[in-house]
Amino acid sequence: MNGSSTPNLYLALVHYPVINKHGGVIASAVTNLDVHDIARAAATYGVRGFYVVTPLLDQVTLVHRLISHWTNGAGAAYNPQRRRALELVRTKENLDDVKADIRGNIGCQALPRTVVTSARNQRPVIGFETLRQMLDEGHPYLLVFGTAWGLTEPLVSAADFALAPVQGPTTYNHLSVRSAVSVVLDRLFGR
Amino acid sequence: MNGSSTPNLYLALVHYPVINKHGGVIASAVTNLDVHDIARAAATYGVRGFYVVTPLLDQVTLVHRLISHWTNGAGAAYNPQRRRALELVRTKENLDDVKADIRGNIGCQALPRTVVTSARNQRPVIGFETLRQMLDEGHPYLLVFGTAWGLTEPLVSAADFALAPVQGPTTYNHLSVRSAVSVVLDRLFGR
């Protein structure tokens, strides 16, 4: 891993723009357990930061209250392991702000390369082994997941890469985003 | 897969007896999203049934109401994919009743073999490749997950096998049970 024991990888969970079941563009509400579960998966697999992306101020307030409870409040004393996970969580209004923040964190001029994930095949995809090799080269990557019925087409098209969808032995492909994030990270970094 | 395209595998999510953070034996409350997420993962990876194990009558009522909403009620029309997943869910008071039910389903005398999962190493474990090969032989297996701080020691000891814990490149091993189930199924049957 290029001298580091953990990958140079960040996650974004997008709540706007995403699509609803009719294909319309919406802003979804933040789900409490998404933040918990994905933060815990991020900590398990060595992800460097997890961005909750929403432009809605009340949702940002909700996430900050949740983080604060578990990192400074009563939750931090009750469950230090949860604190360690939730310390990875940040909020940003959109993906451009996420990318700029990562560039600032790592103190370099290059923006992270973006990789979208989707249960649908919308564009040519790269496999898990390919992404693993790309990560080994050391450049930062941002793995982008959508809530509700998934990322909008323009957002998918604008990404640098799209990752192959997760599949099992059936035609059913409706994992929760919490499950999908965990499976993708395990396929990349599981032992 | 012995003539079948999906594994001869069942899941159990145990809410009693499990341990709390101090090691005491408790009955945990059923988490709504556990039922949804694990049912969706079960449908994705071809699992034949998902048992929510609790002796608490109010919890059983809660789960039945949830299943009914998504399989017969307004939810079934709103989201048929969710129905397909939640049709896999059943409730039982304890693991013996789960095993008897599976034996009844498959119409044979043999009980399913039980495989416990744990984030802690409590006894000699089998690897994912070994379990995959065992499943290929066609005998039914029941994969058992614990809620709260995990399964009690007697329950772990009584199982036929224990599966290796899921690990990433860090020492952090606090995935949610929703994540752990998804990762385990993907390691066994992911494509």
GROMACS .gro file of C-alpha atoms in nm:
model
  382
    1MET     CA    1   0.000   0.000   0.000
    2ASN     CA    2   0.267   0.249  -0.097
    3GLY     CA    3   0.424   0.270   0.247
    4SER     CA    4   0.095   0.315   0.430
    5SER     CA    5  -0.104   0.045   0.606
    6THR     CA    6  -0.440   0.199   0.517
    7PRO     CA    7  -0.574   0.306   0.176
    8ASN     CA    8  -0.575   0.669   0.057
    9LEU     CA    9  -0.951   0.649   0.028
   10TYR     CA   10  -1.245   0.868   0.129
   11LEU     CA   11  -1.619   0.800   0.117
   12ALA     CA   12  -1.909   1.029   0.027
   13LEU     CA   13  -2.275   0.950   0.092
   14VAL     CA   14  -2.483   1.175  -0.133
   15HIS     CA   15  -2.832   1.296  -0.028
   16TYR     CA   16  -2.863   1.548  -0.314
   17PRO     CA   17  -2.890   1.515  -0.609
   18VAL     CA   18  -3.035   1.162  -0.597
   19ILE     CA   19  -3.338   1.007  -0.766
   20ASN     CA   20  -3.664   0.882  -0.620
   21LYS     CA   21  -3.849   0.568  -0.732
   22HIS     CA   22  -4.008   0.760  -1.021
   23GLY     CA   23  -3.675   0.893  -1.148
   24GLY     CA   24  -3.730   1.247  -1.017
   25VAL     CA   25  -3.442   1.441  -0.860
   26ILE     CA   26  -3.477   1.483  -0.485
   27ALA     CA   27  -3.286   1.565  -0.167
   28SER     CA   28  -3.320   1.265   0.067
   29ALA     CA   29  -3.326   1.286   0.446
   30VAL     CA   30  -3.020   1.169   0.637
   31THR     CA   31  -3.073   0.831   0.803
   32ASN     CA   32  -2.917   0.809   1.147
   33LEU     CA   33  -2.803   0.449   1.104
   34ASP     CA   34  -2.637   0.526   0.768
   35VAL     CA   35  -2.400   0.758   0.952
   36HIS     CA   36  -2.329   0.503   1.228
   37ASP     CA   37  -2.294   0.196   1.007
   38ILE     CA   38  -2.083   0.358   0.737
   39ALA     CA   39  -1.857   0.528   0.993
   40ARG     CA   40  -1.800   0.187   1.160
   41ALA     CA   41  -1.724   0.024   0.824
   42ALA     CA   42  -1.490   0.313   0.738
   43ALA     CA   43  -1.301   0.264   1.067
   44THR     CA   44  -1.284  -0.114   1.012
   45TYR     CA   45  -1.139  -0.088   0.662
   46GLY     CA   46  -0.905   0.208   0.723
   47VAL     CA   47  -1.092   0.473   0.521
   48ARG     CA   48  -0.954   0.822   0.598
   49GLY     CA   49  -1.277   1.023   0.600
   50PHE     CA   50  -1.652   0.983   0.547
   51TYR     CA   51  -1.847   1.279   0.407
   52VAL     CA   52  -2.223   1.311   0.450
   53VAL     CA   53  -2.324   1.527   0.152
   54THR     CA   54  -2.638   1.739   0.186
   55PRO     CA   55  -2.725   2.104   0.114
   56LEU     CA   56  -3.008   2.102   0.371
   57LEU     CA   57  -2.913   2.298   0.681
   58ASP     CA   58  -3.145   2.110   0.919
   59GLN     CA   59  -2.988   1.782   0.806
   60VAL     CA   60  -2.639   1.917   0.863
   61THR     CA   61  -2.745   2.026   1.212
   62LEU     CA   62  -2.882   1.677   1.282
   63VAL     CA   63  -2.558   1.508   1.174
   64HIS     CA   64  -2.343   1.749   1.376
   65ARG     CA   65  -2.555   1.683   1.684
   66LEU     CA   66  -2.514   1.308   1.631
   67ILE     CA   67  -2.136   1.336   1.585
   68SER     CA   68  -2.104   1.563   1.886
   69HIS     CA   69  -2.299   1.325   2.111
   70TRP     CA   70  -2.070   1.036   2.027
   71THR     CA   71  -1.739   1.223   2.010
   72ASN     CA   72  -1.773   1.478   2.296
   73GLY     CA   73  -2.100   1.404   2.472
   74ALA     CA   74  -2.235   1.121   2.685
   75GLY     CA   75  -2.191   0.875   2.402
   76ALA     CA   76  -1.814   0.921   2.393
   77ALA     CA   77  -1.776   0.792   2.748
   78TYR     CA   78  -2.039   0.522   2.700
   79ASN     CA   79  -1.884   0.378   2.385
   80PRO     CA   80  -1.530   0.491   2.291
   81GLN     CA   81  -1.528   0.258   1.988
   82ARG     CA   82  -1.822   0.445   1.842
   83ARG     CA   83  -1.638   0.772   1.897
   84ARG     CA   84  -1.342   0.645   1.700
   85ALA     CA   85  -1.572   0.570   1.406
   86LEU     CA   86  -1.774   0.892   1.420
   87GLU     CA   87  -1.461   1.106   1.433
   88LEU     CA   88  -1.426   1.016   1.064
   89VAL     CA   89  -1.755   1.188   0.972
   90ARG     CA   90  -1.777   1.534   0.814
   91THR     CA   91  -2.057   1.715   0.631
   92LYS     CA   92  -2.034   1.905   0.301
   93GLU     CA   93  -2.286   2.077   0.077
   94ASN     CA   94  -2.177   1.908  -0.246
   95LEU     CA   95  -1.909   1.687  -0.400
   96ASP     CA   96  -1.693   1.981  -0.513
   97ASP     CA   97  -1.663   2.093  -0.151
   98VAL     CA   98  -1.574   1.735  -0.051
   99LYS     CA   99  -1.296   1.720  -0.310
  100ALA     CA  100  -1.158   2.059  -0.207
  101ASP     CA  101  -1.162   1.950   0.159
  102ILE     CA  102  -0.967   1.632   0.081
  103ARG     CA  103  -0.713   1.832  -0.118
  104GLY     CA  104  -0.675   2.064   0.183
  105ASN     CA  105  -0.634   1.769   0.423
  106ILE     CA  106  -0.360   1.606   0.228
  107GLY     CA  107  -0.185   1.934   0.146
  108CYS     CA  108  -0.140   1.876  -0.226
  109GLN     CA  109  -0.264   2.036  -0.545
  110ALA     CA  110  -0.429   1.728  -0.692
  111LEU     CA  111  -0.798   1.665  -0.633
  112PRO     CA  112  -0.901   1.310  -0.545
  113ARG     CA  113  -1.022   1.094  -0.831
  114THR     CA  114  -1.390   1.009  -0.800
  115VAL     CA  115  -1.539   0.659  -0.830
  116VAL     CA  116  -1.917   0.623  -0.838
  117THR     CA  117  -2.098   0.308  -0.731
  118SER     CA  118  -2.435   0.194  -0.853
  119ALA     CA  119  -2.663  -0.111  -0.846
  120ARG     CA  120  -2.741  -0.031  -1.212
  121ASN     CA  121  -2.498  -0.052  -1.503
  122GLN     CA  122  -2.502   0.301  -1.642
  123ARG     CA  123  -2.156   0.331  -1.799
  124PRO     CA  124  -1.844   0.119  -1.847
  125VAL     CA  125  -1.720   0.003  -1.509
  126ILE     CA  126  -1.391  -0.097  -1.349
  127GLY     CA  127  -1.358  -0.410  -1.137
  128PHE     CA  128  -1.259  -0.436  -0.772
  129GLU     CA  129  -0.912  -0.571  -0.851
  130THR     CA  130  -0.847  -0.278  -1.086
  131LEU     CA  131  -0.951  -0.024  -0.823
  132ARG     CA  132  -0.733  -0.199  -0.565
  133GLN     CA  133  -0.433  -0.162  -0.795
  134MET     CA  134  -0.516   0.203  -0.863
  135LEU     CA  135  -0.533   0.271  -0.488
  136ASP     CA  136  -0.193   0.109  -0.444
  137GLU     CA  137  -0.041   0.388  -0.653
  138GLY     CA  138  -0.107   0.629  -0.365
  139HIS     CA  139  -0.323   0.897  -0.530
  140PRO     CA  140  -0.632   0.982  -0.319
  141TYR     CA  141  -0.968   0.845  -0.429
  142LEU     CA  142  -1.322   0.939  -0.332
  143LEU     CA  143  -1.579   0.658  -0.344
  144VAL     CA  144  -1.929   0.801  -0.396
  145PHE     CA  145  -2.252   0.629  -0.287
  146GLY     CA  146  -2.608   0.753  -0.342
  147THR     CA  147  -2.906   0.730  -0.107
  148ALA     CA  148  -3.274   0.683  -0.209
  149TRP     CA  149  -3.290   0.523  -0.557
  150GLY     CA  150  -2.933   0.623  -0.639
  151LEU     CA  151  -2.711   0.894  -0.789
  152THR     CA  152  -2.840   1.108  -1.079
  153GLU     CA  153  -2.713   1.033  -1.428
  154PRO     CA  154  -2.514   1.364  -1.460
  155LEU     CA  155  -2.336   1.285  -1.132
  156VAL     CA  156  -2.253   0.934  -1.252
  157SER     CA  157  -2.126   1.068  -1.586
  158ALA     CA  158  -1.911   1.336  -1.424
  159ALA     CA  159  -1.713   1.087  -1.212
  160ASP     CA  160  -1.368   0.970  -1.317
  161PHE     CA  161  -1.463   0.603  -1.282
  162ALA     CA  162  -1.761   0.379  -1.210
  163LEU     CA  163  -1.721   0.065  -1.000
  164ALA     CA  164  -1.878  -0.268  -1.097
  165PRO     CA  165  -2.206  -0.332  -0.913
  166VAL     CA  166  -2.214  -0.580  -0.624
  167GLN     CA  167  -2.395  -0.899  -0.719
  168GLY     CA  168  -2.483  -1.230  -0.561
  169PRO     CA  169  -2.606  -1.553  -0.721
  170THR     CA  170  -2.960  -1.409  -0.772
  171THR     CA  171  -3.108  -1.134  -0.991
  172TYR     CA  172  -3.212  -0.939  -0.678
  173ASN     CA  173  -2.993  -0.629  -0.641
  174HIS     CA  174  -3.149  -0.417  -0.370
  175LEU     CA  175  -2.896  -0.407  -0.088
  176SER     CA  176  -2.926  -0.116   0.153
  177VAL     CA  177  -2.660   0.151   0.101
  178ARG     CA  178  -2.524   0.051   0.445
  179SER     CA  179  -2.475  -0.305   0.323
  180ALA     CA  180  -2.338  -0.196  -0.014
  181VAL     CA  181  -2.070   0.026   0.141
  182SER     CA  182  -1.958  -0.255   0.374
  183VAL     CA  183  -1.941  -0.512   0.096
  184VAL     CA  184  -1.749  -0.279  -0.138
  185LEU     CA  185  -1.494  -0.198   0.134
  186ASP     CA  186  -1.457  -0.566   0.221
  187ARG     CA  187  -1.402  -0.657  -0.144
  188LEU     CA  188  -1.130  -0.391  -0.163
  189PHE     CA  189  -0.959  -0.438   0.175
  190GLY     CA  190  -1.106  -0.742   0.356
  191ARG     CA  191  -0.876  -1.001   0.511
  192MET     CA  192  -2.406  -2.601  -0.582
  193ASN     CA  193  -2.542  -2.956  -0.586
  194GLY     CA  194  -2.797  -2.894  -0.859
  195SER     CA  195  -2.935  -2.574  -0.706
  196SER     CA  196  -2.843  -2.218  -0.801
  197THR     CA  197  -2.877  -2.088  -0.447
  198PRO     CA  198  -2.715  -2.216  -0.127
  199ASN     CA  199  -2.897  -2.437   0.124
  200LEU     CA  200  -2.845  -2.171   0.387
  201TYR     CA  201  -3.061  -2.002   0.651
  202LEU     CA  202  -2.984  -1.705   0.878
  203ALA     CA  203  -3.076  -1.644   1.242
  204LEU     CA  204  -3.045  -1.308   1.418
  205VAL     CA  205  -3.045  -1.374   1.793
  206HIS     CA  206  -3.188  -1.121   2.042
  207TYR     CA  207  -3.174  -1.359   2.341
  208PRO     CA  208  -2.947  -1.479   2.492
  209VAL     CA  209  -2.692  -1.209   2.399
  210ILE     CA  210  -2.448  -1.012   2.611
  211ASN     CA  211  -2.441  -0.642   2.694
  212LYS     CA  212  -2.129  -0.425   2.714
  213HIS     CA  213  -2.062  -0.546   3.070
  214GLY     CA  214  -2.088  -0.915   2.976
  215GLY     CA  215  -2.433  -0.965   3.132
  216VAL     CA  216  -2.694  -1.178   2.957
  217ILE     CA  217  -2.981  -0.973   2.812
  218ALA     CA  218  -3.268  -0.982   2.563
  219SER     CA  219  -3.207  -0.702   2.311
  220ALA     CA  220  -3.482  -0.508   2.133
  221VAL     CA  221  -3.541  -0.579   1.766
  222THR     CA  222  -3.406  -0.303   1.540
  223ASN     CA  223  -3.634  -0.228   1.248
  224LEU     CA  224  -3.348  -0.173   1.005
  225ASP     CA  225  -3.183  -0.503   1.101
  226VAL     CA  226  -3.488  -0.683   0.967
  227HIS     CA  227  -3.494  -0.477   0.645
  228ASP     CA  228  -3.122  -0.482   0.571
  229ILE     CA  229  -3.064  -0.848   0.649
  230ALA     CA  230  -3.375  -0.953   0.453
  231ARG     CA  231  -3.244  -0.755   0.152
  232ALA     CA  232  -2.900  -0.914   0.184
  233ALA     CA  233  -3.062  -1.259   0.219
  234ALA     CA  234  -3.259  -1.202  -0.103
  235THR     CA  235  -2.948  -1.075  -0.284
  236TYR     CA  236  -2.734  -1.375  -0.192
  237GLY     CA  237  -3.003  -1.643  -0.228
  238VAL     CA  238  -3.049  -1.732   0.141
  239ARG     CA  239  -3.362  -1.948   0.189
  240GLY     CA  240  -3.493  -1.802   0.514
  241PHE     CA  241  -3.411  -1.537   0.777
  242TYR     CA  242  -3.521  -1.601   1.137
  243VAL     CA  243  -3.555  -1.319   1.390
  244VAL     CA  244  -3.504  -1.499   1.722
  245THR     CA  245  -3.666  -1.346   2.030
  246PRO     CA  246  -3.878  -1.484   2.317
  247LEU     CA  247  -4.039  -1.142   2.379
  248LEU     CA  248  -4.399  -1.136   2.260
  249ASP     CA  249  -4.415  -0.760   2.200
  250GLN     CA  250  -4.105  -0.786   1.979
  251VAL     CA  251  -4.260  -1.072   1.782
  252THR     CA  252  -4.573  -0.861   1.733
  253LEU     CA  253  -4.360  -0.570   1.610
  254VAL     CA  254  -4.178  -0.786   1.355
  255HIS     CA  255  -4.502  -0.944   1.231
  256ARG     CA  256  -4.656  -0.599   1.184
  257LEU     CA  257  -4.348  -0.489   0.988
  258ILE     CA  258  -4.355  -0.801   0.768
  259SER     CA  259  -4.727  -0.767   0.711
  260HIS     CA  260  -4.698  -0.401   0.605
  261TRP     CA  261  -4.441  -0.484   0.339
  262THR     CA  262  -4.582  -0.816   0.221
  263ASN     CA  263  -4.962  -0.757   0.232
  264GLY     CA  264  -5.014  -0.394   0.329
  265ALA     CA  265  -4.948  -0.058   0.164
  266GLY     CA  266  -4.576  -0.129   0.150
  267ALA     CA  267  -4.622  -0.429  -0.079
  268ALA     CA  268  -4.773  -0.213  -0.353
  269TYR     CA  269  -4.530   0.074  -0.291
  270ASN     CA  270  -4.217  -0.140  -0.312
  271PRO     CA  271  -4.253  -0.497  -0.447
  272GLN     CA  272  -3.875  -0.553  -0.418
  273ARG     CA  273  -3.896  -0.498  -0.044
  274ARG     CA  274  -4.182  -0.747  -0.028
  275ARG     CA  275  -3.969  -1.010  -0.198
  276ALA     CA  276  -3.701  -0.964   0.070
  277LEU     CA  277  -3.935  -0.951   0.371
  278GLU     CA  278  -4.115  -1.267   0.261
  279LEU     CA  279  -3.799  -1.448   0.377
  280VAL     CA  280  -3.845  -1.332   0.740
  281ARG     CA  281  -3.988  -1.553   1.016
  282THR     CA  282  -3.981  -1.524   1.396
  283LYS     CA  283  -3.895  -1.798   1.645
  284GLU     CA  284  -3.855  -1.809   2.021
  285ASN     CA  285  -3.516  -1.983   2.022
  286LEU     CA  286  -3.263  -2.161   1.801
  287ASP     CA  287  -3.409  -2.508   1.866
  288ASP     CA  288  -3.740  -2.390   1.719
  289VAL     CA  289  -3.552  -2.242   1.420
  290LYS     CA  290  -3.377  -2.572   1.355
  291ALA     CA  291  -3.701  -2.770   1.385
  292ASP     CA  292  -3.872  -2.529   1.145
  293ILE     CA  293  -3.597  -2.569   0.885
  294ARG     CA  294  -3.617  -2.946   0.918
  295GLY     CA  295  -3.993  -2.921   0.859
  296ASN     CA  296  -3.945  -2.693   0.554
  297ILE     CA  297  -3.706  -2.924   0.382
  298GLY     CA  298  -3.897  -3.236   0.476
  299CYS     CA  299  -3.604  -3.439   0.602
  300GLN     CA  300  -3.495  -3.587   0.932
  301ALA     CA  301  -3.162  -3.406   0.958
  302LEU     CA  302  -3.139  -3.080   1.150
  303PRO     CA  303  -2.938  -2.800   0.989
  304ARG     CA  304  -2.579  -2.767   1.103
  305THR     CA  305  -2.519  -2.444   1.296
  306VAL     CA  306  -2.238  -2.197   1.230
  307VAL     CA  307  -2.188  -1.910   1.474
  308THR     CA  308  -2.024  -1.581   1.379
  309SER     CA  309  -1.839  -1.350   1.612
  310ALA     CA  310  -1.613  -1.046   1.603
  311ARG     CA  311  -1.416  -1.216   1.883
  312ASN     CA  312  -1.214  -1.533   1.856
  313GLN     CA  313  -1.375  -1.759   2.114
  314ARG     CA  314  -1.304  -2.107   1.971
  315PRO     CA  315  -1.132  -2.266   1.671
  316VAL     CA  316  -1.287  -2.128   1.353
  317ILE     CA  317  -1.339  -2.239   0.995
  318GLY     CA  318  -1.259  -2.012   0.700
  319PHE     CA  319  -1.496  -1.883   0.434
  320GLU     CA  320  -1.360  -2.116   0.166
  321THR     CA  321  -1.414  -2.416   0.395
  322LEU     CA  322  -1.774  -2.317   0.466
  323ARG     CA  323  -1.834  -2.263   0.093
  324GLN     CA  324  -1.718  -2.619   0.024
  325MET     CA  325  -1.931  -2.755   0.307
  326LEU     CA  326  -2.238  -2.577   0.163
  327ASP     CA  327  -2.166  -2.729  -0.177
  328GLU     CA  328  -2.234  -3.072  -0.028
  329GLY     CA  329  -2.603  -2.983  -0.002
  330HIS     CA  330  -2.674  -3.030   0.370
  331PRO     CA  331  -2.868  -2.732   0.518
  332TYR     CA  332  -2.675  -2.484   0.732
  333LEU     CA  333  -2.792  -2.218   0.974
  334LEU     CA  334  -2.568  -1.913   1.010
  335VAL     CA  335  -2.619  -1.750   1.351
  336PHE     CA  336  -2.553  -1.381   1.428
  337GLY     CA  337  -2.589  -1.204   1.761
  338THR     CA  338  -2.720  -0.856   1.835
  339ALA     CA  339  -2.598  -0.620   2.113
  340TRP     CA  340  -2.243  -0.722   2.220
  341GLY     CA  341  -2.279  -1.067   2.067
  342LEU     CA  342  -2.380  -1.427   2.134
  343THR     CA  343  -2.332  -1.580   2.480
  344GLU     CA  344  -2.045  -1.822   2.531
  345PRO     CA  345  -2.272  -2.131   2.583
  346LEU     CA  346  -2.449  -2.053   2.257
  347VAL     CA  347  -2.114  -2.020   2.076
  348SER     CA  348  -1.988  -2.347   2.228
  349ALA     CA  349  -2.305  -2.538   2.139
  350ALA     CA  350  -2.279  -2.458   1.765
  351ASP     CA  351  -2.139  -2.715   1.521
  352PHE     CA  352  -1.891  -2.463   1.377
  353ALA     CA  353  -1.763  -2.108   1.429
  354LEU     CA  354  -1.681  -1.889   1.129
  355ALA     CA  355  -1.365  -1.678   1.111
  356PRO     CA  356  -1.428  -1.313   1.210
  357VAL     CA  357  -1.446  -1.045   0.939
  358GLN     CA  358  -1.140  -0.822   0.944
  359GLY     CA  359  -1.005  -0.526   0.752
  360PRO     CA  360  -0.654  -0.378   0.751
  361THR     CA  361  -0.707  -0.212   1.093
  362THR     CA  362  -0.749  -0.340   1.450
  363TYR     CA  363  -1.100  -0.189   1.464
  364ASN     CA  364  -1.362  -0.467   1.458
  365HIS     CA  365  -1.693  -0.306   1.537
  366LEU     CA  366  -1.905  -0.349   1.227
  367SER     CA  367  -2.282  -0.330   1.277
  368VAL     CA  368  -2.451  -0.669   1.258
  369ARG     CA  369  -2.623  -0.543   0.940
  370SER     CA  370  -2.281  -0.484   0.782
  371ALA     CA  371  -2.136  -0.809   0.914
  372VAL     CA  372  -2.417  -1.021   0.768
  373SER     CA  373  -2.378  -0.854   0.427
  374VAL     CA  374  -2.001  -0.898   0.423
  375VAL     CA  375  -2.019  -1.264   0.531
  376LEU     CA  376  -2.276  -1.345   0.261
  377ASP     CA  377  -2.071  -1.161   0.000
  378ARG     CA  378  -1.756  -1.351   0.100
  379LEU     CA  379  -1.949  -1.677   0.061
  380PHE     CA  380  -2.156  -1.604  -0.252
  381GLY     CA  381  -2.052  -1.268  -0.402
  382ARG     CA  382  -1.981  -1.240  -0.775
   0.00000   0.00000   0.00000
